[in-house]
PDB file of C-alpha atoms in Angstrom:
ATOM      1  CA  MET A 208     112.514 172.635  92.767  1.00  0.00           C
ATOM      2  CA  ARG A 209     110.827 172.662  89.354  1.00  0.00           C
ATOM      3  CA  LEU A 210     107.056 172.312  89.216  1.00  0.00           C
ATOM      4  CA  GLU A 211     104.695 171.971  86.284  1.00  0.00           C
ATOM      5  CA  VAL A 212     100.967 171.402  85.920  1.00  0.00           C
ATOM      6  CA  LEU A 213      99.261 169.249  83.292  1.00  0.00           C
ATOM      7  CA  PRO A 214      95.787 170.733  82.684  1.00  0.00           C
ATOM      8  CA  LEU A 215      94.695 167.326  81.361  1.00  0.00           C
ATOM      9  CA  ALA A 216      95.808 163.945  82.664  1.00  0.00           C
ATOM     10  CA  GLY A 217      98.765 162.346  80.914  1.00  0.00           C
ATOM     11  CA  LYS A 218     101.739 160.104  81.494  1.00  0.00           C
ATOM     12  CA  THR A 219     104.226 161.382  84.061  1.00  0.00           C
ATOM     13  CA  SER A 220     107.957 160.666  84.300  1.00  0.00           C
ATOM     14  CA  THR A 221     109.179 163.266  86.796  1.00  0.00           C
ATOM     15  CA  GLU A 222     110.594 162.169  90.146  1.00  0.00           C
ATOM     16  CA  ILE A 223     107.283 163.024  91.815  1.00  0.00           C
ATOM     17  CA  ALA A 224     103.770 163.237  90.387  1.00  0.00           C
ATOM     18  CA  VAL A 225     100.633 164.518  92.100  1.00  0.00           C
ATOM     19  CA  VAL A 226      97.214 163.470  90.790  1.00  0.00           C
ATOM     20  CA  ILE A 227      94.230 165.726  91.503  1.00  0.00           C
ATOM     21  CA  ASP A 228      90.544 165.015  90.852  1.00  0.00           C
ATOM     22  CA  VAL A 229      88.675 167.293  93.242  1.00  0.00           C
ATOM     23  CA  LEU A 230      85.209 166.178  92.058  1.00  0.00           C
ATOM     24  CA  ARG A 231      85.505 163.555  93.253  1.00  0.00           C
ATOM     25  CA  ALA A 232      87.913 160.624  93.011  1.00  0.00           C
ATOM     26  CA  THR A 233      90.920 161.947  94.907  1.00  0.00           C
ATOM     27  CA  SER A 234      88.653 163.560  97.507  1.00  0.00           C
ATOM     28  CA  THR A 235      87.035 160.159  97.982  1.00  0.00           C
ATOM     29  CA  MET A 236      90.392 158.366  98.219  1.00  0.00           C
ATOM     30  CA  VAL A 237      91.702 160.817 100.804  1.00  0.00           C
ATOM     31  CA  THR A 238      88.516 160.484 102.863  1.00  0.00           C
ATOM     32  CA  ALA A 239      88.478 156.688 102.733  1.00  0.00           C
ATOM     33  CA  LEU A 240      92.100 156.368 103.812  1.00  0.00           C
ATOM     34  CA  ALA A 241      91.662 158.934 106.580  1.00  0.00           C
ATOM     35  CA  ASN A 242      88.699 156.880 107.815  1.00  0.00           C
ATOM     36  CA  GLY A 243      90.646 153.641 108.137  1.00  0.00           C
ATOM     37  CA  CYS A 244      90.516 152.052 104.690  1.00  0.00           C
ATOM     38  CA  PRO A 245      93.876 150.226 104.346  1.00  0.00           C
ATOM     39  CA  ALA A 246      94.116 150.593 100.559  1.00  0.00           C
ATOM     40  CA  ILE A 247      92.252 151.612  97.427  1.00  0.00           C
ATOM     41  CA  ILE A 248      92.817 149.682  94.211  1.00  0.00           C
ATOM     42  CA  PRO A 249      92.097 151.804  91.114  1.00  0.00           C
ATOM     43  CA  ALA A 250      90.550 149.945  88.187  1.00  0.00           C
ATOM     44  CA  ALA A 251      90.311 151.056  84.583  1.00  0.00           C
ATOM     45  CA  ASP A 252      86.712 149.998  84.014  1.00  0.00           C
ATOM     46  CA  PRO A 253      83.728 148.454  85.817  1.00  0.00           C
ATOM     47  CA  ASP A 254      84.406 144.921  84.583  1.00  0.00           C
ATOM     48  CA  GLU A 255      87.982 144.980  85.869  1.00  0.00           C
ATOM     49  CA  ALA A 256      86.767 146.475  89.139  1.00  0.00           C
ATOM     50  CA  ARG A 257      84.215 143.712  89.640  1.00  0.00           C
ATOM     51  CA  ALA A 258      86.794 141.009  88.932  1.00  0.00           C
ATOM     52  CA  LEU A 259      89.312 142.500  91.371  1.00  0.00           C
ATOM     53  CA  ALA A 260      86.700 142.928  94.095  1.00  0.00           C
ATOM     54  CA  VAL A 261      85.439 139.360  93.762  1.00  0.00           C
ATOM     55  CA  ALA A 262      88.959 137.901  93.717  1.00  0.00           C
ATOM     56  CA  GLY A 263      90.026 139.772  96.845  1.00  0.00           C
ATOM     57  CA  GLY A 264      86.747 140.011  98.727  1.00  0.00           C
ATOM     58  CA  TYR A 265      86.992 143.799  98.619  1.00  0.00           C
ATOM     59  CA  LEU A 266      84.375 146.531  98.676  1.00  0.00           C
ATOM     60  CA  LEU A 267      83.432 147.809  95.229  1.00  0.00           C
ATOM     61  CA  GLY A 268      83.088 151.529  94.584  1.00  0.00           C
ATOM     62  CA  GLY A 269      82.730 153.715  91.539  1.00  0.00           C
ATOM     63  CA  GLU A 270      80.660 155.763  89.139  1.00  0.00           C
ATOM     64  CA  ARG A 271      80.088 156.659  85.541  1.00  0.00           C
ATOM     65  CA  GLY A 272      78.603 160.000  84.620  1.00  0.00           C
ATOM     66  CA  GLY A 273      78.570 160.948  88.295  1.00  0.00           C
ATOM     67  CA  LEU A 274      76.149 158.186  89.280  1.00  0.00           C
ATOM     68  CA  PRO A 275      76.817 154.984  91.251  1.00  0.00           C
ATOM     69  CA  LEU A 276      77.224 151.824  89.196  1.00  0.00           C
ATOM     70  CA  PRO A 277      74.584 149.067  89.461  1.00  0.00           C
ATOM     71  CA  GLY A 278      75.553 146.338  91.893  1.00  0.00           C
ATOM     72  CA  PHE A 279      78.429 148.306  93.442  1.00  0.00           C
ATOM     73  CA  ASP A 280      78.698 148.686  97.212  1.00  0.00           C
ATOM     74  CA  LEU A 281      79.563 152.387  97.013  1.00  0.00           C
ATOM     75  CA  GLY A 282      79.470 155.272  94.580  1.00  0.00           C
ATOM     76  CA  ASN A 283      82.079 158.017  94.317  1.00  0.00           C
ATOM     77  CA  SER A 284      80.745 160.330  97.013  1.00  0.00           C
ATOM     78  CA  PRO A 285      83.335 160.879  99.757  1.00  0.00           C
ATOM     79  CA  ARG A 286      80.455 161.133 102.222  1.00  0.00           C
ATOM     80  CA  GLU A 287      79.769 157.413 101.730  1.00  0.00           C
ATOM     81  CA  TYR A 288      83.260 156.382 102.835  1.00  0.00           C
ATOM     82  CA  THR A 289      82.668 156.582 106.575  1.00  0.00           C
ATOM     83  CA  PRO A 290      84.733 154.770 109.223  1.00  0.00           C
ATOM     84  CA  LYS A 291      81.811 152.390 109.781  1.00  0.00           C
ATOM     85  CA  THR A 292      81.814 151.428 106.113  1.00  0.00           C
ATOM     86  CA  VAL A 293      85.491 151.318 105.106  1.00  0.00           C
ATOM     87  CA  ALA A 294      87.639 150.863 108.232  1.00  0.00           C
ATOM     88  CA  GLY A 295      89.712 147.719 107.741  1.00  0.00           C
ATOM     89  CA  ARG A 296      88.273 147.072 104.248  1.00  0.00           C
ATOM     90  CA  LYS A 297      90.112 147.510 100.958  1.00  0.00           C
ATOM     91  CA  VAL A 298      88.132 149.195  98.191  1.00  0.00           C
ATOM     92  CA  VAL A 299      88.359 148.694  94.430  1.00  0.00           C
ATOM     93  CA  LEU A 300      87.446 152.010  92.793  1.00  0.00           C
ATOM     94  CA  THR A 301      86.701 152.915  89.180  1.00  0.00           C
ATOM     95  CA  THR A 302      85.656 156.424  88.135  1.00  0.00           C
ATOM     96  CA  THR A 303      85.155 158.415  84.965  1.00  0.00           C
ATOM     97  CA  ASN A 304      88.197 160.652  85.398  1.00  0.00           C
ATOM     98  CA  GLY A 305      90.306 160.196  88.523  1.00  0.00           C
ATOM     99  CA  THR A 306      91.260 156.540  88.373  1.00  0.00           C
ATOM    100  CA  ARG A 307      92.229 156.952  84.715  1.00  0.00           C
ATOM    101  CA  ALA A 308      94.546 159.844  85.621  1.00  0.00           C
ATOM    102  CA  LEU A 309      96.090 157.799  88.408  1.00  0.00           C
ATOM    103  CA  LEU A 310      96.729 154.799  86.170  1.00  0.00           C
ATOM    104  CA  LEU A 311      98.510 157.068  83.667  1.00  0.00           C
ATOM    105  CA  ALA A 312     100.980 158.313  86.294  1.00  0.00           C
ATOM    106  CA  ALA A 313     104.327 156.538  85.903  1.00  0.00           C
ATOM    107  CA  SER A 314     106.604 158.523  88.236  1.00  0.00           C
ATOM    108  CA  PRO A 315     108.612 156.777  90.989  1.00  0.00           C
ATOM    109  CA  VAL A 316     106.495 158.587  93.593  1.00  0.00           C
ATOM    110  CA  VAL A 317     102.823 159.323  92.881  1.00  0.00           C
ATOM    111  CA  LEU A 318     100.786 161.268  95.432  1.00  0.00           C
ATOM    112  CA  VAL A 319      97.027 161.775  95.617  1.00  0.00           C
ATOM    113  CA  ALA A 320      95.753 165.232  96.538  1.00  0.00           C
ATOM    114  CA  SER A 321      92.569 167.258  96.852  1.00  0.00           C
ATOM    115  CA  PHE A 322      91.546 170.325  98.823  1.00  0.00           C
ATOM    116  CA  LEU A 323      90.832 167.976 101.729  1.00  0.00           C
ATOM    117  CA  ASN A 324      94.508 167.106 102.286  1.00  0.00           C
ATOM    118  CA  LEU A 325      96.257 169.928 100.440  1.00  0.00           C
ATOM    119  CA  PRO A 326      98.214 171.402 103.403  1.00  0.00           C
ATOM    120  CA  ALA A 327      99.581 167.950 104.274  1.00  0.00           C
ATOM    121  CA  ALA A 328     100.557 167.274 100.656  1.00  0.00           C
ATOM    122  CA  ALA A 329     102.161 170.710 100.350  1.00  0.00           C
ATOM    123  CA  GLY A 330     104.126 170.161 103.549  1.00  0.00           C
ATOM    124  CA  TRP A 331     105.480 166.859 102.265  1.00  0.00           C
ATOM    125  CA  LEU A 332     106.427 168.327  98.889  1.00  0.00           C
ATOM    126  CA  ALA A 333     108.022 171.414 100.451  1.00  0.00           C
ATOM    127  CA  ARG A 334     110.588 169.160 102.127  1.00  0.00           C
ATOM    128  CA  ARG A 335     111.662 167.680  98.776  1.00  0.00           C
ATOM    129  CA  LYS A 336     113.955 168.905  96.012  1.00  0.00           C
ATOM    130  CA  GLY A 337     112.895 166.741  93.070  1.00  0.00           C
ATOM    131  CA  ASP A 338     110.931 167.837  90.019  1.00  0.00           C
ATOM    132  CA  VAL A 339     107.160 167.656  90.483  1.00  0.00           C
ATOM    133  CA  LEU A 340     104.426 167.280  87.868  1.00  0.00           C
ATOM    134  CA  ILE A 341     100.840 167.897  88.967  1.00  0.00           C
ATOM    135  CA  SER A 342      98.359 166.006  86.800  1.00  0.00           C
ATOM    136  CA  CYS A 343      94.787 167.320  86.692  1.00  0.00           C
ATOM    137  CA  ALA A 344      92.255 164.590  85.957  1.00  0.00           C
ATOM    138  CA  GLY A 345      89.868 166.881  84.096  1.00  0.00           C
ATOM    139  CA  THR A 346      86.268 166.041  83.256  1.00  0.00           C
ATOM    140  CA  ASP A 347      85.303 163.674  80.437  1.00  0.00           C
ATOM    141  CA  GLY A 348      88.583 164.373  78.655  1.00  0.00           C
ATOM    142  CA  GLY A 349      88.241 168.142  78.994  1.00  0.00           C
ATOM    143  CA  PHE A 350      89.596 170.902  81.205  1.00  0.00           C
ATOM    144  CA  SER A 351      88.466 171.082  84.834  1.00  0.00           C
ATOM    145  CA  LEU A 352      88.658 174.443  86.583  1.00  0.00           C
ATOM    146  CA  GLU A 353      88.503 172.951  90.083  1.00  0.00           C
ATOM    147  CA  ASP A 354      91.474 170.631  89.489  1.00  0.00           C
ATOM    148  CA  PHE A 355      93.544 173.427  87.943  1.00  0.00           C
ATOM    149  CA  ALA A 356      92.784 175.827  90.808  1.00  0.00           C
ATOM    150  CA  CYS A 357      93.590 173.117  93.367  1.00  0.00           C
ATOM    151  CA  ALA A 358      96.958 172.628  91.667  1.00  0.00           C
ATOM    152  CA  GLY A 359      97.511 176.381  91.910  1.00  0.00           C
ATOM    153  CA  MET A 360      96.688 176.398  95.608  1.00  0.00           C
ATOM    154  CA  LEU A 361      99.139 173.545  96.149  1.00  0.00           C
ATOM    155  CA  LEU A 362     101.861 175.580  94.433  1.00  0.00           C
ATOM    156  CA  ASP A 363     100.995 178.619  96.528  1.00  0.00           C
ATOM    157  CA  MET A 364     101.311 176.609  99.749  1.00  0.00           C
ATOM    158  CA  ILE A 365     104.686 175.189  98.713  1.00  0.00           C
ATOM    159  CA  ALA A 366     105.950 178.675  97.848  1.00  0.00           C
ATOM    160  CA  LYS A 367     104.783 180.082 101.188  1.00  0.00           C
ATOM    161  CA  ALA A 368     106.866 177.414 102.938  1.00  0.00           C
ATOM    162  CA  GLY A 369     109.911 179.367 101.765  1.00  0.00           C
ATOM    163  CA  ASN A 370     110.911 177.233  98.815  1.00  0.00           C
ATOM    164  CA  SER A 371     112.605 178.625  95.740  1.00  0.00           C
ATOM    165  CA  LEU A 372     110.440 177.383  92.888  1.00  0.00           C
ATOM    166  CA  GLU A 373     110.970 177.161  89.158  1.00  0.00           C
ATOM    167  CA  LEU A 374     107.489 177.160  87.644  1.00  0.00           C
ATOM    168  CA  GLY A 375     106.573 175.970  84.178  1.00  0.00           C
ATOM    169  CA  ASP A 376     103.955 177.849  82.170  1.00  0.00           C
ATOM    170  CA  GLY A 377     101.165 175.536  83.309  1.00  0.00           C
ATOM    171  CA  ALA A 378     102.135 176.082  86.934  1.00  0.00           C
ATOM    172  CA  VAL A 379     102.172 179.868  86.518  1.00  0.00           C
ATOM    173  CA  ALA A 380      98.698 179.734  84.970  1.00  0.00           C
ATOM    174  CA  ALA A 381      97.327 177.441  87.693  1.00  0.00           C
ATOM    175  CA  ARG A 382      98.601 179.699  90.436  1.00  0.00           C
ATOM    176  CA  ALA A 383      97.022 182.731  88.756  1.00  0.00           C
ATOM    177  CA  VAL A 384      93.675 180.943  88.464  1.00  0.00           C
ATOM    178  CA  TYR A 385      93.765 179.913  92.122  1.00  0.00           C
ATOM    179  CA  ARG A 386      94.402 183.490  93.240  1.00  0.00           C
ATOM    180  CA  GLN A 387      91.196 184.584  91.506  1.00  0.00           C
ATOM    181  CA  TRP A 388      89.305 182.208  93.803  1.00  0.00           C
ATOM    182  CA  GLU A 389      91.399 182.473  96.961  1.00  0.00           C
ATOM    183  CA  GLY A 390      89.165 182.249 100.029  1.00  0.00           C
ATOM    184  CA  ARG A 391      86.167 181.215  97.900  1.00  0.00           C
ATOM    185  CA  ILE A 392      86.698 177.519  97.245  1.00  0.00           C
ATOM    186  CA  PRO A 393      83.028 176.564  97.900  1.00  0.00           C
ATOM    187  CA  ASP A 394      81.944 179.172  95.342  1.00  0.00           C
ATOM    188  CA  LEU A 395      84.537 177.856  92.905  1.00  0.00           C
ATOM    189  CA  LEU A 396      83.200 174.308  93.047  1.00  0.00           C
ATOM    190  CA  LYS A 397      79.609 175.469  92.646  1.00  0.00           C
ATOM    191  CA  SER A 398      80.549 177.519  89.566  1.00  0.00           C
ATOM    192  CA  THR A 399      82.248 174.756  87.590  1.00  0.00           C
ATOM    193  CA  GLY A 400      80.572 172.679  84.921  1.00  0.00           C
ATOM    194  CA  HIS A 401      81.191 169.456  86.822  1.00  0.00           C
ATOM    195  CA  GLY A 402      79.984 171.025  90.052  1.00  0.00           C
ATOM    196  CA  ARG A 403      76.744 172.172  88.451  1.00  0.00           C
ATOM    197  CA  ARG A 404      76.183 168.706  86.998  1.00  0.00           C
ATOM    198  CA  LEU A 405      76.672 167.047  90.387  1.00  0.00           C
ATOM    199  CA  ASP A 406      74.246 169.525  91.906  1.00  0.00           C
ATOM    200  CA  ARG A 407      71.632 168.625  89.281  1.00  0.00           C
ATOM    201  CA  LEU A 408      72.145 164.960  90.191  1.00  0.00           C
ATOM    202  CA  GLY A 409      71.301 165.747  93.816  1.00  0.00           C
ATOM    203  CA  LEU A 410      74.926 165.606  94.967  1.00  0.00           C
ATOM    204  CA  GLY A 411      75.370 169.241  95.947  1.00  0.00           C
ATOM    205  CA  ALA A 412      76.450 168.204  99.451  1.00  0.00           C
ATOM    206  CA  ASP A 413      79.542 166.642  97.886  1.00  0.00           C
ATOM    207  CA  LEU A 414      80.631 170.088  96.689  1.00  0.00           C
ATOM    208  CA  GLU A 415      80.531 171.459 100.222  1.00  0.00           C
ATOM    209  CA  PHE A 416      82.414 168.426 101.528  1.00  0.00           C
ATOM    210  CA  CYS A 417      85.136 168.549  98.861  1.00  0.00           C
ATOM    211  CA  ALA A 418      85.703 172.283  99.455  1.00  0.00           C
ATOM    212  CA  ARG A 419      86.951 171.790 103.026  1.00  0.00           C
ATOM    213  CA  VAL A 420      90.631 172.661 102.798  1.00  0.00           C
ATOM    214  CA  GLY A 421      92.853 170.697 105.177  1.00  0.00           C
ATOM    215  CA  ARG A 422      90.181 168.458 106.679  1.00  0.00           C
ATOM    216  CA  TYR A 423      92.569 165.479 106.670  1.00  0.00           C
ATOM    217  CA  ALA A 424      96.319 165.087 107.241  1.00  0.00           C
ATOM    218  CA  VAL A 425      96.944 161.974 105.139  1.00  0.00           C
ATOM    219  CA  VAL A 426      99.290 162.051 102.131  1.00  0.00           C
ATOM    220  CA  PRO A 427      98.233 159.046 100.050  1.00  0.00           C
ATOM    221  CA  GLN A 428     100.599 157.479  97.555  1.00  0.00           C
ATOM    222  CA  PHE A 429      99.956 155.156  94.630  1.00  0.00           C
ATOM    223  CA  SER A 430     102.427 152.282  94.707  1.00  0.00           C
ATOM    224  CA  HIS A 431     102.336 148.689  93.462  1.00  0.00           C
ATOM    225  CA  GLY A 432      98.766 149.044  92.255  1.00  0.00           C
ATOM    226  CA  GLU A 433      97.316 150.417  95.486  1.00  0.00           C
ATOM    227  CA  VAL A 434      96.696 153.840  96.995  1.00  0.00           C
ATOM    228  CA  VAL A 435      97.750 153.775 100.635  1.00  0.00           C
ATOM    229  CA  ALA A 436      98.166 156.319 103.415  1.00  0.00           C
ATOM    230  CA  GLY A 437     101.701 155.332 104.408  1.00  0.00           C
ATOM    231  CA  ASP A 438     104.906 157.342 104.151  1.00  0.00           C
ATOM    232  CA  PRO A 439     105.476 158.093 100.428  1.00  0.00           C
ATOM    233  CA  ASP A 440     109.238 157.807 100.982  1.00  0.00           C
ATOM    234  CA  ALA A 441     108.892 154.263 102.283  1.00  0.00           C
ATOM    235  CA  GLY A 442     106.861 153.093  99.320  1.00  0.00           C
ATOM    236  CA  ALA A 443     108.699 154.788  96.468  1.00  0.00           C
ATOM    237  CA  GLY A 444     108.822 152.645  93.388  1.00  0.00           C
ATOM    238  CA  ARG A 445     106.083 151.466  91.065  1.00  0.00           C
TER     239      ARG A 445
END
């Protein structure tokens, strides 16, 4: 199994891609699906999101600059996506970083991961033999320490499952970064530039929430324009 990590989001063509945006899009997607949302539809921008939500009668979620968008039902805080709010309701989501990274992914199988579902994602990947590219969403077009460390933790979990791994240079670097923060994920998120900005915006509780490793067992996949919590094998194909 060959694994590589993209420090910044880009197009993917490997058999399997994994998109990570810890703060906060993929954490929000994982939470929503675990809480009964049947699907999340990523949109490139607020105008597209509004049009999709109106056409389908869906909930509308998203942010720009970390803050909820005017007129939207939800922001991008995973704490908003409770069972009471999203169970049985599709959500159209547009965010500064994560939805862009997801829309760039062009692999046959595209998974969504965060610390919240990392053990489940690692378990699924450990049973596969295809090449894997982990795409880090980054922050405002720049490097994101939390995404890179999350990718490293994912690699570490796959390796501990007994797999023989061939790591690209990006993967080696991500794993090394994760090991510097092993056992201190809450501290990691609080130390990052994006984490500090969210804290200044009054969203520090999101950092604590997003740092909970293995809170959920879902392995979301992006297929046919929607992120769903079904079996990634069953929905392979874009």
